[in-house]
PDB file of C-alpha atoms in Angstrom:
ATOM      1  CA  UNK A   1       9.581 -37.345  15.261  1.00  0.00           C
ATOM      2  CA  UNK A   2      10.948 -38.264  11.807  1.00  0.00           C
ATOM      3  CA  UNK A   3       8.663 -35.702  10.313  1.00  0.00           C
ATOM      4  CA  UNK A   4       9.983 -33.210  12.473  1.00  0.00           C
ATOM      5  CA  UNK A   5      13.735 -33.545  11.757  1.00  0.00           C
ATOM      6  CA  UNK A   6      12.615 -33.773   8.106  1.00  0.00           C
ATOM      7  CA  UNK A   7      11.110 -30.244   7.924  1.00  0.00           C
ATOM      8  CA  UNK A   8      14.628 -29.440   9.651  1.00  0.00           C
ATOM      9  CA  UNK A   9      16.566 -30.136   6.970  1.00  0.00           C
ATOM     10  CA  UNK A  10      14.409 -29.262   4.589  1.00  0.00           C
ATOM     11  CA  UNK A  11      14.399 -25.770   6.016  1.00  0.00           C
ATOM     12  CA  UNK A  12      18.208 -25.834   6.172  1.00  0.00           C
ATOM     13  CA  UNK A  13      18.587 -27.018   2.451  1.00  0.00           C
ATOM     14  CA  UNK A  14      16.128 -23.569   1.363  1.00  0.00           C
ATOM     15  CA  UNK A  15      18.239 -21.401   3.472  1.00  0.00           C
ATOM     16  CA  UNK A  16      21.928 -22.588   2.336  1.00  0.00           C
ATOM     17  CA  UNK A  17      20.752 -22.513  -1.188  1.00  0.00           C
ATOM     18  CA  UNK A  18      19.323 -18.875  -1.217  1.00  0.00           C
ATOM     19  CA  UNK A  19      21.760 -16.217  -2.293  1.00  0.00           C
ATOM     20  CA  UNK A  20      22.529 -14.231   0.025  1.00  0.00           C
ATOM     21  CA  UNK A  21      21.207 -10.948  -1.697  1.00  0.00           C
ATOM     22  CA  UNK A  22      17.796 -12.667  -2.128  1.00  0.00           C
ATOM     23  CA  UNK A  23      15.140 -12.331   0.399  1.00  0.00           C
ATOM     24  CA  UNK A  24      14.116 -15.744   1.857  1.00  0.00           C
ATOM     25  CA  UNK A  25      10.428 -16.546   1.269  1.00  0.00           C
ATOM     26  CA  UNK A  26       8.465 -17.921   4.185  1.00  0.00           C
ATOM     27  CA  UNK A  27       9.150 -21.441   4.691  1.00  0.00           C
ATOM     28  CA  UNK A  28       6.569 -22.222   7.025  1.00  0.00           C
ATOM     29  CA  UNK A  29       2.775 -22.140   6.215  1.00  0.00           C
ATOM     30  CA  UNK A  30       1.614 -18.494   6.590  1.00  0.00           C
ATOM     31  CA  UNK A  31      -1.147 -19.162   9.050  1.00  0.00           C
ATOM     32  CA  UNK A  32       1.234 -20.379  11.909  1.00  0.00           C
ATOM     33  CA  UNK A  33       3.683 -17.719  11.003  1.00  0.00           C
ATOM     34  CA  UNK A  34       1.673 -14.317  10.999  1.00  0.00           C
ATOM     35  CA  UNK A  35      -1.318 -12.870  12.752  1.00  0.00           C
ATOM     36  CA  UNK A  36      -2.107 -10.364   9.980  1.00  0.00           C
ATOM     37  CA  UNK A  37      -5.369 -11.867   8.190  1.00  0.00           C
ATOM     38  CA  UNK A  38      -6.157  -8.350   6.460  1.00  0.00           C
ATOM     39  CA  UNK A  39      -4.336  -5.538   4.785  1.00  0.00           C
ATOM     40  CA  UNK A  40      -5.542  -2.042   4.099  1.00  0.00           C
ATOM     41  CA  UNK A  41      -3.010  -0.179   1.895  1.00  0.00           C
ATOM     42  CA  UNK A  42      -4.182   3.651   2.031  1.00  0.00           C
ATOM     43  CA  UNK A  43      -2.347   5.510  -0.413  1.00  0.00           C
ATOM     44  CA  UNK A  44      -1.924   9.204   0.335  1.00  0.00           C
ATOM     45  CA  UNK A  45      -1.846  11.033  -3.087  1.00  0.00           C
ATOM     46  CA  UNK A  46       0.765  13.134  -3.915  1.00  0.00           C
ATOM     47  CA  UNK A  47       2.485  15.067  -0.316  1.00  0.00           C
ATOM     48  CA  UNK A  48       6.049  16.014  -0.168  1.00  0.00           C
ATOM     49  CA  UNK A  49       8.150  14.492   2.660  1.00  0.00           C
ATOM     50  CA  UNK A  50       8.805  18.083   3.317  1.00  0.00           C
ATOM     51  CA  UNK A  51       5.461  18.866   4.348  1.00  0.00           C
ATOM     52  CA  UNK A  52       4.579  15.348   6.505  1.00  0.00           C
ATOM     53  CA  UNK A  53       7.485  13.327   8.152  1.00  0.00           C
ATOM     54  CA  UNK A  54      10.466  15.940   7.468  1.00  0.00           C
ATOM     55  CA  UNK A  55       8.593  19.074   8.597  1.00  0.00           C
ATOM     56  CA  UNK A  56      10.647  20.494  11.104  1.00  0.00           C
ATOM     57  CA  UNK A  57       7.816  19.797  13.885  1.00  0.00           C
ATOM     58  CA  UNK A  58       5.544  17.278  12.280  1.00  0.00           C
ATOM     59  CA  UNK A  59       2.606  19.595  12.779  1.00  0.00           C
ATOM     60  CA  UNK A  60       0.885  18.544   9.808  1.00  0.00           C
ATOM     61  CA  UNK A  61       0.798  14.834  10.948  1.00  0.00           C
ATOM     62  CA  UNK A  62       0.259  14.873  14.741  1.00  0.00           C
ATOM     63  CA  UNK A  63      -2.070  11.972  14.383  1.00  0.00           C
ATOM     64  CA  UNK A  64       1.005   9.891  12.752  1.00  0.00           C
ATOM     65  CA  UNK A  65       3.251  10.983  15.382  1.00  0.00           C
ATOM     66  CA  UNK A  66       0.969   9.795  18.204  1.00  0.00           C
ATOM     67  CA  UNK A  67       0.411   6.531  16.234  1.00  0.00           C
ATOM     68  CA  UNK A  68       4.289   5.594  15.187  1.00  0.00           C
ATOM     69  CA  UNK A  69       3.944   4.166  18.908  1.00  0.00           C
ATOM     70  CA  UNK A  70       2.022   1.503  17.463  1.00  0.00           C
ATOM     71  CA  UNK A  71       4.145   1.141  13.952  1.00  0.00           C
ATOM     72  CA  UNK A  72       6.976   1.596  12.017  1.00  0.00           C
ATOM     73  CA  UNK A  73       8.405   4.302   9.879  1.00  0.00           C
ATOM     74  CA  UNK A  74      11.164   4.292   6.689  1.00  0.00           C
ATOM     75  CA  UNK A  75      12.597   7.171   6.691  1.00  0.00           C
ATOM     76  CA  UNK A  76      14.091   6.850   2.990  1.00  0.00           C
ATOM     77  CA  UNK A  77      11.548   5.053   0.878  1.00  0.00           C
ATOM     78  CA  UNK A  78      11.378   5.683  -2.929  1.00  0.00           C
ATOM     79  CA  UNK A  79       9.571   5.477  -6.189  1.00  0.00           C
ATOM     80  CA  UNK A  80      11.975   4.507  -8.245  1.00  0.00           C
ATOM     81  CA  UNK A  81       9.543   4.153 -11.127  1.00  0.00           C
ATOM     82  CA  UNK A  82       7.162   6.953 -12.930  1.00  0.00           C
ATOM     83  CA  UNK A  83       6.042   9.299 -10.464  1.00  0.00           C
ATOM     84  CA  UNK A  84       2.326   9.826 -11.266  1.00  0.00           C
ATOM     85  CA  UNK A  85      -1.120   8.490 -10.088  1.00  0.00           C
ATOM     86  CA  UNK A  86      -1.478   5.593 -11.855  1.00  0.00           C
ATOM     87  CA  UNK A  87       1.861   4.040 -12.608  1.00  0.00           C
ATOM     88  CA  UNK A  88       2.631   4.307  -9.012  1.00  0.00           C
ATOM     89  CA  UNK A  89      -0.877   2.726  -7.974  1.00  0.00           C
ATOM     90  CA  UNK A  90       0.309   0.166 -10.176  1.00  0.00           C
ATOM     91  CA  UNK A  91       3.698  -0.390  -9.036  1.00  0.00           C
ATOM     92  CA  UNK A  92       2.654  -0.893  -5.153  1.00  0.00           C
ATOM     93  CA  UNK A  93      -0.446  -3.160  -6.323  1.00  0.00           C
ATOM     94  CA  UNK A  94       1.687  -5.241  -8.838  1.00  0.00           C
ATOM     95  CA  UNK A  95       5.369  -4.992  -7.533  1.00  0.00           C
ATOM     96  CA  UNK A  96       6.221  -4.067 -11.076  1.00  0.00           C
ATOM     97  CA  UNK A  97       7.072  -0.873 -12.472  1.00  0.00           C
ATOM     98  CA  UNK A  98       5.491   0.187 -15.480  1.00  0.00           C
ATOM     99  CA  UNK A  99       4.982   3.931 -17.117  1.00  0.00           C
ATOM    100  CA  UNK A 100       1.514   2.909 -18.078  1.00  0.00           C
ATOM    101  CA  UNK A 101      -1.156   6.132 -19.080  1.00  0.00           C
ATOM    102  CA  UNK A 102      -1.977   8.151 -16.540  1.00  0.00           C
ATOM    103  CA  UNK A 103      -5.350   8.806 -17.401  1.00  0.00           C
ATOM    104  CA  UNK A 104      -6.884   5.700 -16.405  1.00  0.00           C
ATOM    105  CA  UNK A 105      -7.265   4.824 -20.307  1.00  0.00           C
ATOM    106  CA  UNK A 106      -4.593   2.009 -19.890  1.00  0.00           C
ATOM    107  CA  UNK A 107      -4.617  -1.448 -18.034  1.00  0.00           C
ATOM    108  CA  UNK A 108      -1.118  -2.396 -15.875  1.00  0.00           C
ATOM    109  CA  UNK A 109       0.911  -5.115 -17.555  1.00  0.00           C
ATOM    110  CA  UNK A 110       0.404  -7.349 -14.847  1.00  0.00           C
ATOM    111  CA  UNK A 111      -2.044  -9.104 -11.725  1.00  0.00           C
ATOM    112  CA  UNK A 112      -2.076  -6.964  -8.821  1.00  0.00           C
ATOM    113  CA  UNK A 113      -1.957  -8.863  -5.275  1.00  0.00           C
ATOM    114  CA  UNK A 114      -5.626  -8.441  -5.432  1.00  0.00           C
ATOM    115  CA  UNK A 115      -6.097 -10.734  -8.445  1.00  0.00           C
ATOM    116  CA  UNK A 116      -3.410 -12.815  -7.533  1.00  0.00           C
ATOM    117  CA  UNK A 117      -4.641 -13.524  -3.717  1.00  0.00           C
ATOM    118  CA  UNK A 118      -8.525 -14.062  -5.573  1.00  0.00           C
ATOM    119  CA  UNK A 119      -7.404 -16.655  -7.602  1.00  0.00           C
ATOM    120  CA  UNK A 120      -5.105 -18.421  -4.820  1.00  0.00           C
ATOM    121  CA  UNK A 121      -7.892 -18.433  -2.180  1.00  0.00           C
ATOM    122  CA  UNK A 122     -10.744 -18.839  -4.177  1.00  0.00           C
ATOM    123  CA  UNK A 123     -12.678 -15.863  -2.688  1.00  0.00           C
ATOM    124  CA  UNK A 124     -15.610 -13.986  -3.655  1.00  0.00           C
ATOM    125  CA  UNK A 125     -14.704 -10.914  -5.275  1.00  0.00           C
ATOM    126  CA  UNK A 126     -16.111  -9.034  -2.352  1.00  0.00           C
ATOM    127  CA  UNK A 127     -13.318  -9.872   0.025  1.00  0.00           C
ATOM    128  CA  UNK A 128     -10.759  -7.466  -2.134  1.00  0.00           C
ATOM    129  CA  UNK A 129     -11.587  -3.818  -2.632  1.00  0.00           C
ATOM    130  CA  UNK A 130     -10.216  -0.679  -4.234  1.00  0.00           C
ATOM    131  CA  UNK A 131     -11.828   1.973  -2.953  1.00  0.00           C
ATOM    132  CA  UNK A 132     -10.620   5.381  -4.259  1.00  0.00           C
ATOM    133  CA  UNK A 133     -11.252   9.112  -4.887  1.00  0.00           C
ATOM    134  CA  UNK A 134     -10.112   9.093  -8.091  1.00  0.00           C
ATOM    135  CA  UNK A 135     -12.039   7.456 -10.920  1.00  0.00           C
ATOM    136  CA  UNK A 136      -9.241   6.841 -13.277  1.00  0.00           C
ATOM    137  CA  UNK A 137      -7.786   4.279 -10.634  1.00  0.00           C
ATOM    138  CA  UNK A 138     -10.488   1.732 -11.257  1.00  0.00           C
ATOM    139  CA  UNK A 139      -7.967   0.130 -14.050  1.00  0.00           C
ATOM    140  CA  UNK A 140      -6.263  -1.166 -10.877  1.00  0.00           C
ATOM    141  CA  UNK A 141      -8.979  -4.118 -10.754  1.00  0.00           C
ATOM    142  CA  UNK A 142      -7.746  -5.610 -14.089  1.00  0.00           C
ATOM    143  CA  UNK A 143      -4.466  -6.199 -16.325  1.00  0.00           C
ATOM    144  CA  UNK A 144      -3.324  -6.514 -19.747  1.00  0.00           C
ATOM    145  CA  UNK A 145      -1.767 -10.064 -19.365  1.00  0.00           C
ATOM    146  CA  UNK A 146      -3.453 -12.623 -21.610  1.00  0.00           C
ATOM    147  CA  UNK A 147      -4.323 -15.320 -18.666  1.00  0.00           C
ATOM    148  CA  UNK A 148      -5.542 -12.841 -16.399  1.00  0.00           C
ATOM    149  CA  UNK A 149      -7.405 -10.128 -18.196  1.00  0.00           C
ATOM    150  CA  UNK A 150     -10.915 -10.264 -16.832  1.00  0.00           C
ATOM    151  CA  UNK A 151     -10.085 -12.507 -14.330  1.00  0.00           C
ATOM    152  CA  UNK A 152     -10.149 -12.845 -10.480  1.00  0.00           C
ATOM    153  CA  UNK A 153     -11.404  -8.908 -10.198  1.00  0.00           C
ATOM    154  CA  UNK A 154     -11.265  -7.347  -7.071  1.00  0.00           C
ATOM    155  CA  UNK A 155     -14.616  -5.042  -6.406  1.00  0.00           C
ATOM    156  CA  UNK A 156     -14.381  -1.635  -6.951  1.00  0.00           C
ATOM    157  CA  UNK A 157     -15.894   2.083  -5.617  1.00  0.00           C
ATOM    158  CA  UNK A 158     -14.051   4.424  -7.641  1.00  0.00           C
ATOM    159  CA  UNK A 159     -14.904   8.116  -8.005  1.00  0.00           C
ATOM    160  CA  UNK A 160     -18.257   9.324  -8.019  1.00  0.00           C
ATOM    161  CA  UNK A 161     -19.921   6.319  -9.749  1.00  0.00           C
ATOM    162  CA  UNK A 162     -16.706   4.877 -11.437  1.00  0.00           C
ATOM    163  CA  UNK A 163     -16.338   4.449 -15.089  1.00  0.00           C
ATOM    164  CA  UNK A 164     -14.701   7.916 -16.094  1.00  0.00           C
ATOM    165  CA  UNK A 165     -17.433   9.897 -14.110  1.00  0.00           C
ATOM    166  CA  UNK A 166     -15.095  12.148 -11.947  1.00  0.00           C
ATOM    167  CA  UNK A 167     -13.576  12.521  -8.926  1.00  0.00           C
ATOM    168  CA  UNK A 168     -14.960  12.722  -5.272  1.00  0.00           C
ATOM    169  CA  UNK A 169     -13.822  14.505  -2.206  1.00  0.00           C
ATOM    170  CA  UNK A 170     -11.797  12.166  -0.046  1.00  0.00           C
ATOM    171  CA  UNK A 171     -14.518  12.215   2.978  1.00  0.00           C
ATOM    172  CA  UNK A 172     -16.883  10.472   0.784  1.00  0.00           C
ATOM    173  CA  UNK A 173     -14.031   7.727   0.028  1.00  0.00           C
ATOM    174  CA  UNK A 174     -13.440   7.451   4.024  1.00  0.00           C
ATOM    175  CA  UNK A 175     -17.178   6.897   4.363  1.00  0.00           C
ATOM    176  CA  UNK A 176     -17.285   4.190   1.480  1.00  0.00           C
ATOM    177  CA  UNK A 177     -14.010   2.316   3.402  1.00  0.00           C
ATOM    178  CA  UNK A 178     -15.863   1.813   6.651  1.00  0.00           C
ATOM    179  CA  UNK A 179     -19.412   0.860   5.232  1.00  0.00           C
ATOM    180  CA  UNK A 180     -17.285  -1.959   2.957  1.00  0.00           C
ATOM    181  CA  UNK A 181     -15.736  -3.188   6.027  1.00  0.00           C
ATOM    182  CA  UNK A 182     -18.952  -3.275   7.856  1.00  0.00           C
ATOM    183  CA  UNK A 183     -20.777  -5.111   5.208  1.00  0.00           C
ATOM    184  CA  UNK A 184     -17.911  -7.328   3.442  1.00  0.00           C
ATOM    185  CA  UNK A 185     -15.341  -7.732   6.000  1.00  0.00           C
ATOM    186  CA  UNK A 186     -12.521  -7.893   2.678  1.00  0.00           C
ATOM    187  CA  UNK A 187      -8.945  -9.099   3.698  1.00  0.00           C
ATOM    188  CA  UNK A 188      -7.610  -6.675   1.002  1.00  0.00           C
ATOM    189  CA  UNK A 189      -8.434  -3.322   0.379  1.00  0.00           C
ATOM    190  CA  UNK A 190      -6.589  -0.612  -1.184  1.00  0.00           C
ATOM    191  CA  UNK A 191      -7.408   3.186  -0.846  1.00  0.00           C
ATOM    192  CA  UNK A 192      -6.538   6.367  -2.621  1.00  0.00           C
ATOM    193  CA  UNK A 193      -7.101   9.829  -0.725  1.00  0.00           C
ATOM    194  CA  UNK A 194      -6.849  12.384  -3.484  1.00  0.00           C
ATOM    195  CA  UNK A 195      -7.143  16.092  -2.127  1.00  0.00           C
ATOM    196  CA  UNK A 196      -3.691  16.384  -1.434  1.00  0.00           C
ATOM    197  CA  UNK A 197      -2.876  16.103  -5.162  1.00  0.00           C
ATOM    198  CA  UNK A 198      -5.756  18.232  -6.493  1.00  0.00           C
ATOM    199  CA  UNK A 199      -4.880  21.018  -4.116  1.00  0.00           C
ATOM    200  CA  UNK A 200      -1.384  21.026  -4.996  1.00  0.00           C
ATOM    201  CA  UNK A 201      -2.085  20.924  -8.477  1.00  0.00           C
ATOM    202  CA  UNK A 202      -4.307  24.144  -8.180  1.00  0.00           C
ATOM    203  CA  UNK A 203      -1.430  25.944  -6.689  1.00  0.00           C
ATOM    204  CA  UNK A 204      -3.196  26.324  -3.423  1.00  0.00           C
ATOM    205  CA  UNK A 205      -0.852  26.450  -0.860  1.00  0.00           C
ATOM    206  CA  UNK A 206      -3.048  26.610   1.960  1.00  0.00           C
ATOM    207  CA  UNK A 207      -5.618  23.854   0.593  1.00  0.00           C
ATOM    208  CA  UNK A 208      -2.633  21.618   0.192  1.00  0.00           C
ATOM    209  CA  UNK A 209      -1.465  21.870   3.529  1.00  0.00           C
ATOM    210  CA  UNK A 210      -5.289  21.562   5.013  1.00  0.00           C
ATOM    211  CA  UNK A 211      -5.479  18.266   2.824  1.00  0.00           C
ATOM    212  CA  UNK A 212      -2.328  16.744   4.359  1.00  0.00           C
ATOM    213  CA  UNK A 213      -3.889  17.536   8.018  1.00  0.00           C
ATOM    214  CA  UNK A 214      -7.026  16.183   6.956  1.00  0.00           C
ATOM    215  CA  UNK A 215      -5.669  13.182   5.492  1.00  0.00           C
ATOM    216  CA  UNK A 216      -3.673  12.447   8.558  1.00  0.00           C
ATOM    217  CA  UNK A 217      -6.926  12.718  10.472  1.00  0.00           C
ATOM    218  CA  UNK A 218      -8.923  10.318   8.137  1.00  0.00           C
ATOM    219  CA  UNK A 219      -5.764   7.869   8.852  1.00  0.00           C
ATOM    220  CA  UNK A 220      -6.407   7.952  12.323  1.00  0.00           C
ATOM    221  CA  UNK A 221     -10.089   7.617  11.707  1.00  0.00           C
ATOM    222  CA  UNK A 222      -9.759   4.336   9.648  1.00  0.00           C
ATOM    223  CA  UNK A 223      -7.339   2.942  11.981  1.00  0.00           C
ATOM    224  CA  UNK A 224      -9.795   3.469  14.922  1.00  0.00           C
ATOM    225  CA  UNK A 225     -12.504   1.541  12.875  1.00  0.00           C
ATOM    226  CA  UNK A 226     -10.358  -0.920  11.890  1.00  0.00           C
ATOM    227  CA  UNK A 227      -9.999  -1.700  15.955  1.00  0.00           C
ATOM    228  CA  UNK A 228     -13.569  -1.400  16.440  1.00  0.00           C
ATOM    229  CA  UNK A 229     -14.399  -4.114  14.216  1.00  0.00           C
ATOM    230  CA  UNK A 230     -14.064  -8.019  15.564  1.00  0.00           C
ATOM    231  CA  UNK A 231     -13.152  -9.116  11.973  1.00  0.00           C
ATOM    232  CA  UNK A 232     -10.262  -6.679  11.714  1.00  0.00           C
ATOM    233  CA  UNK A 233      -8.961  -5.890  15.444  1.00  0.00           C
ATOM    234  CA  UNK A 234      -5.495  -7.089  16.579  1.00  0.00           C
ATOM    235  CA  UNK A 235      -5.315  -9.204  12.946  1.00  0.00           C
ATOM    236  CA  UNK A 236      -5.139  -6.273  10.530  1.00  0.00           C
ATOM    237  CA  UNK A 237      -2.133  -4.654   8.974  1.00  0.00           C
ATOM    238  CA  UNK A 238      -2.405  -0.945   7.691  1.00  0.00           C
ATOM    239  CA  UNK A 239      -0.102   0.682   5.310  1.00  0.00           C
ATOM    240  CA  UNK A 240       0.304   3.926   4.415  1.00  0.00           C
ATOM    241  CA  UNK A 241       2.315   5.289   1.187  1.00  0.00           C
ATOM    242  CA  UNK A 242       2.067   7.613  -1.650  1.00  0.00           C
ATOM    243  CA  UNK A 243       2.050   7.127  -5.330  1.00  0.00           C
ATOM    244  CA  UNK A 244       4.539  10.138  -5.857  1.00  0.00           C
ATOM    245  CA  UNK A 245       5.687  12.846  -3.910  1.00  0.00           C
ATOM    246  CA  UNK A 246       5.967  16.498  -5.786  1.00  0.00           C
ATOM    247  CA  UNK A 247       8.657  18.690  -7.062  1.00  0.00           C
ATOM    248  CA  UNK A 248      11.211  20.436  -4.874  1.00  0.00           C
ATOM    249  CA  UNK A 249      11.343  23.974  -4.749  1.00  0.00           C
ATOM    250  CA  UNK A 250      14.313  23.993  -7.077  1.00  0.00           C
ATOM    251  CA  UNK A 251      12.658  21.957  -9.900  1.00  0.00           C
ATOM    252  CA  UNK A 252       9.726  23.831  -9.951  1.00  0.00           C
ATOM    253  CA  UNK A 253       7.724  23.756  -6.631  1.00  0.00           C
ATOM    254  CA  UNK A 254       4.640  21.801  -5.244  1.00  0.00           C
ATOM    255  CA  UNK A 255       2.327  22.013  -7.380  1.00  0.00           C
ATOM    256  CA  UNK A 256       3.662  19.466  -9.965  1.00  0.00           C
ATOM    257  CA  UNK A 257       5.459  16.406  -9.728  1.00  0.00           C
ATOM    258  CA  UNK A 258       6.586  13.564 -12.412  1.00  0.00           C
ATOM    259  CA  UNK A 259      10.224  13.598 -12.799  1.00  0.00           C
ATOM    260  CA  UNK A 260      12.954  12.019 -10.921  1.00  0.00           C
ATOM    261  CA  UNK A 261      13.701  14.699  -8.731  1.00  0.00           C
ATOM    262  CA  UNK A 262      13.905  13.648  -4.762  1.00  0.00           C
ATOM    263  CA  UNK A 263      10.959  15.650  -3.924  1.00  0.00           C
ATOM    264  CA  UNK A 264       8.835  13.346  -6.096  1.00  0.00           C
ATOM    265  CA  UNK A 265      10.824  10.022  -5.746  1.00  0.00           C
ATOM    266  CA  UNK A 266      10.957  10.413  -1.746  1.00  0.00           C
ATOM    267  CA  UNK A 267       7.532   8.946  -0.398  1.00  0.00           C
ATOM    268  CA  UNK A 268       6.080   7.833   2.610  1.00  0.00           C
ATOM    269  CA  UNK A 269       6.225   4.141   4.361  1.00  0.00           C
ATOM    270  CA  UNK A 270       4.299   4.079   7.721  1.00  0.00           C
ATOM    271  CA  UNK A 271       2.510   0.806   9.064  1.00  0.00           C
ATOM    272  CA  UNK A 272       1.048  -0.442  11.590  1.00  0.00           C
ATOM    273  CA  UNK A 273      -0.090  -4.215  12.341  1.00  0.00           C
ATOM    274  CA  UNK A 274       0.385  -7.038  15.041  1.00  0.00           C
ATOM    275  CA  UNK A 275       3.257  -8.730  12.663  1.00  0.00           C
ATOM    276  CA  UNK A 276       5.465  -5.260  12.597  1.00  0.00           C
ATOM    277  CA  UNK A 277       7.530  -3.382  15.094  1.00  0.00           C
ATOM    278  CA  UNK A 278       6.335  -0.557  16.775  1.00  0.00           C
ATOM    279  CA  UNK A 279       7.442   2.923  17.725  1.00  0.00           C
ATOM    280  CA  UNK A 280      10.585   2.066  15.085  1.00  0.00           C
ATOM    281  CA  UNK A 281      12.143   4.580  12.591  1.00  0.00           C
ATOM    282  CA  UNK A 282      13.909   2.546  10.152  1.00  0.00           C
ATOM    283  CA  UNK A 283      16.868   4.219   8.052  1.00  0.00           C
ATOM    284  CA  UNK A 284      18.680   1.345   6.407  1.00  0.00           C
ATOM    285  CA  UNK A 285      17.787  -1.333   3.942  1.00  0.00           C
ATOM    286  CA  UNK A 286      17.083   0.578   0.385  1.00  0.00           C
ATOM    287  CA  UNK A 287      13.502  -0.398   0.320  1.00  0.00           C
ATOM    288  CA  UNK A 288      11.143   0.882  -2.545  1.00  0.00           C
ATOM    289  CA  UNK A 289       7.395   1.408  -3.906  1.00  0.00           C
ATOM    290  CA  UNK A 290       7.234  -1.900  -5.294  1.00  0.00           C
ATOM    291  CA  UNK A 291       8.574  -3.649  -2.468  1.00  0.00           C
ATOM    292  CA  UNK A 292       5.148  -2.984  -0.540  1.00  0.00           C
ATOM    293  CA  UNK A 293       3.530  -5.884  -3.026  1.00  0.00           C
ATOM    294  CA  UNK A 294       6.118  -8.551  -1.996  1.00  0.00           C
ATOM    295  CA  UNK A 295       5.522  -7.486   1.947  1.00  0.00           C
ATOM    296  CA  UNK A 296       1.689  -7.874   1.449  1.00  0.00           C
ATOM    297  CA  UNK A 297       2.009 -11.226  -0.073  1.00  0.00           C
ATOM    298  CA  UNK A 298       4.466 -12.244   2.639  1.00  0.00           C
ATOM    299  CA  UNK A 299       1.560 -11.573   5.245  1.00  0.00           C
ATOM    300  CA  UNK A 300      -1.017 -13.063   3.489  1.00  0.00           C
ATOM    301  CA  UNK A 301       0.881 -16.305   2.544  1.00  0.00           C
ATOM    302  CA  UNK A 302       0.283 -15.451  -1.496  1.00  0.00           C
ATOM    303  CA  UNK A 303       2.878 -16.935  -3.883  1.00  0.00           C
ATOM    304  CA  UNK A 304       3.526 -13.940  -6.352  1.00  0.00           C
ATOM    305  CA  UNK A 305       4.083 -14.306 -10.032  1.00  0.00           C
ATOM    306  CA  UNK A 306       5.677 -11.411 -11.907  1.00  0.00           C
ATOM    307  CA  UNK A 307       6.335  -9.256  -8.922  1.00  0.00           C
ATOM    308  CA  UNK A 308      10.240  -7.741  -8.841  1.00  0.00           C
ATOM    309  CA  UNK A 309      10.357  -6.196  -5.165  1.00  0.00           C
ATOM    310  CA  UNK A 310      11.627  -8.093  -2.132  1.00  0.00           C
ATOM    311  CA  UNK A 311      10.090  -7.934   1.419  1.00  0.00           C
ATOM    312  CA  UNK A 312      10.367  -5.039   3.750  1.00  0.00           C
ATOM    313  CA  UNK A 313      11.796  -7.511   6.498  1.00  0.00           C
ATOM    314  CA  UNK A 314      13.346  -4.941   8.548  1.00  0.00           C
ATOM    315  CA  UNK A 315       9.783  -3.715   9.503  1.00  0.00           C
ATOM    316  CA  UNK A 316       8.470  -7.289  10.705  1.00  0.00           C
ATOM    317  CA  UNK A 317       9.162  -8.054  14.499  1.00  0.00           C
TER     318      UNK A 317
END
């Protein structure tokens, strides 16, 4: 009884000493707080919101519309850093905005949630994966910081064979994700699907729209696969977001991206998991790309270093 009273008093002290503008981190051990044991971060590379959630009838994303009954969508989610592929992915994984080179020749400056989770838990590298259609995203498994470089690196399966060998179709990446889940049951997976971005850069409008539709199907396919596996069912959170959007028509159109126009900055946050709200659309909270890292860490009970984001508290039950 004395211990219970002591814990209660300590909890009150933690809360009372916290600035009103700060997010209160979890005080209770994560294993007693959240049902989530695994997180899949699926990054759809470069769609504009005007062709996804803001399209009049949302006809290009019917699966997400249907899955919203199981999940939560933030309508005003932003990338407030560099609106390019590698910096956007790095921001989501490290919680720090950096203008790193976009060609895969520069490591992020700070360790990712994957590296920090591997160090904190002592798990084997096969329990954290980066599986991407773009080979240049292999740099996400490391960082430049001296105490972390070359250490606690997650497993990678990027592009055709990795190591700068080129891009591959998203269908191949989805198959790789499913195989890795079945073989290794990793607790963290970061996925990149690139076909939307590739068709955009090719100025192929029909291919761009078709890729958005196929990606929407892939999201449901991965979610269904999660629910089919005992290691994942009812204990896995899936977060769907974007590295960047695309230019508004008034800023040059869908073929390119990379500036601070709202078309490039406005991105998706859609998520499903045992600890999140269901059938919910959130339009408040001022949430952004680097907040994904802090939210993942909160669910997994990882004490983050370096990250500048906040926990996306409005999505929790």
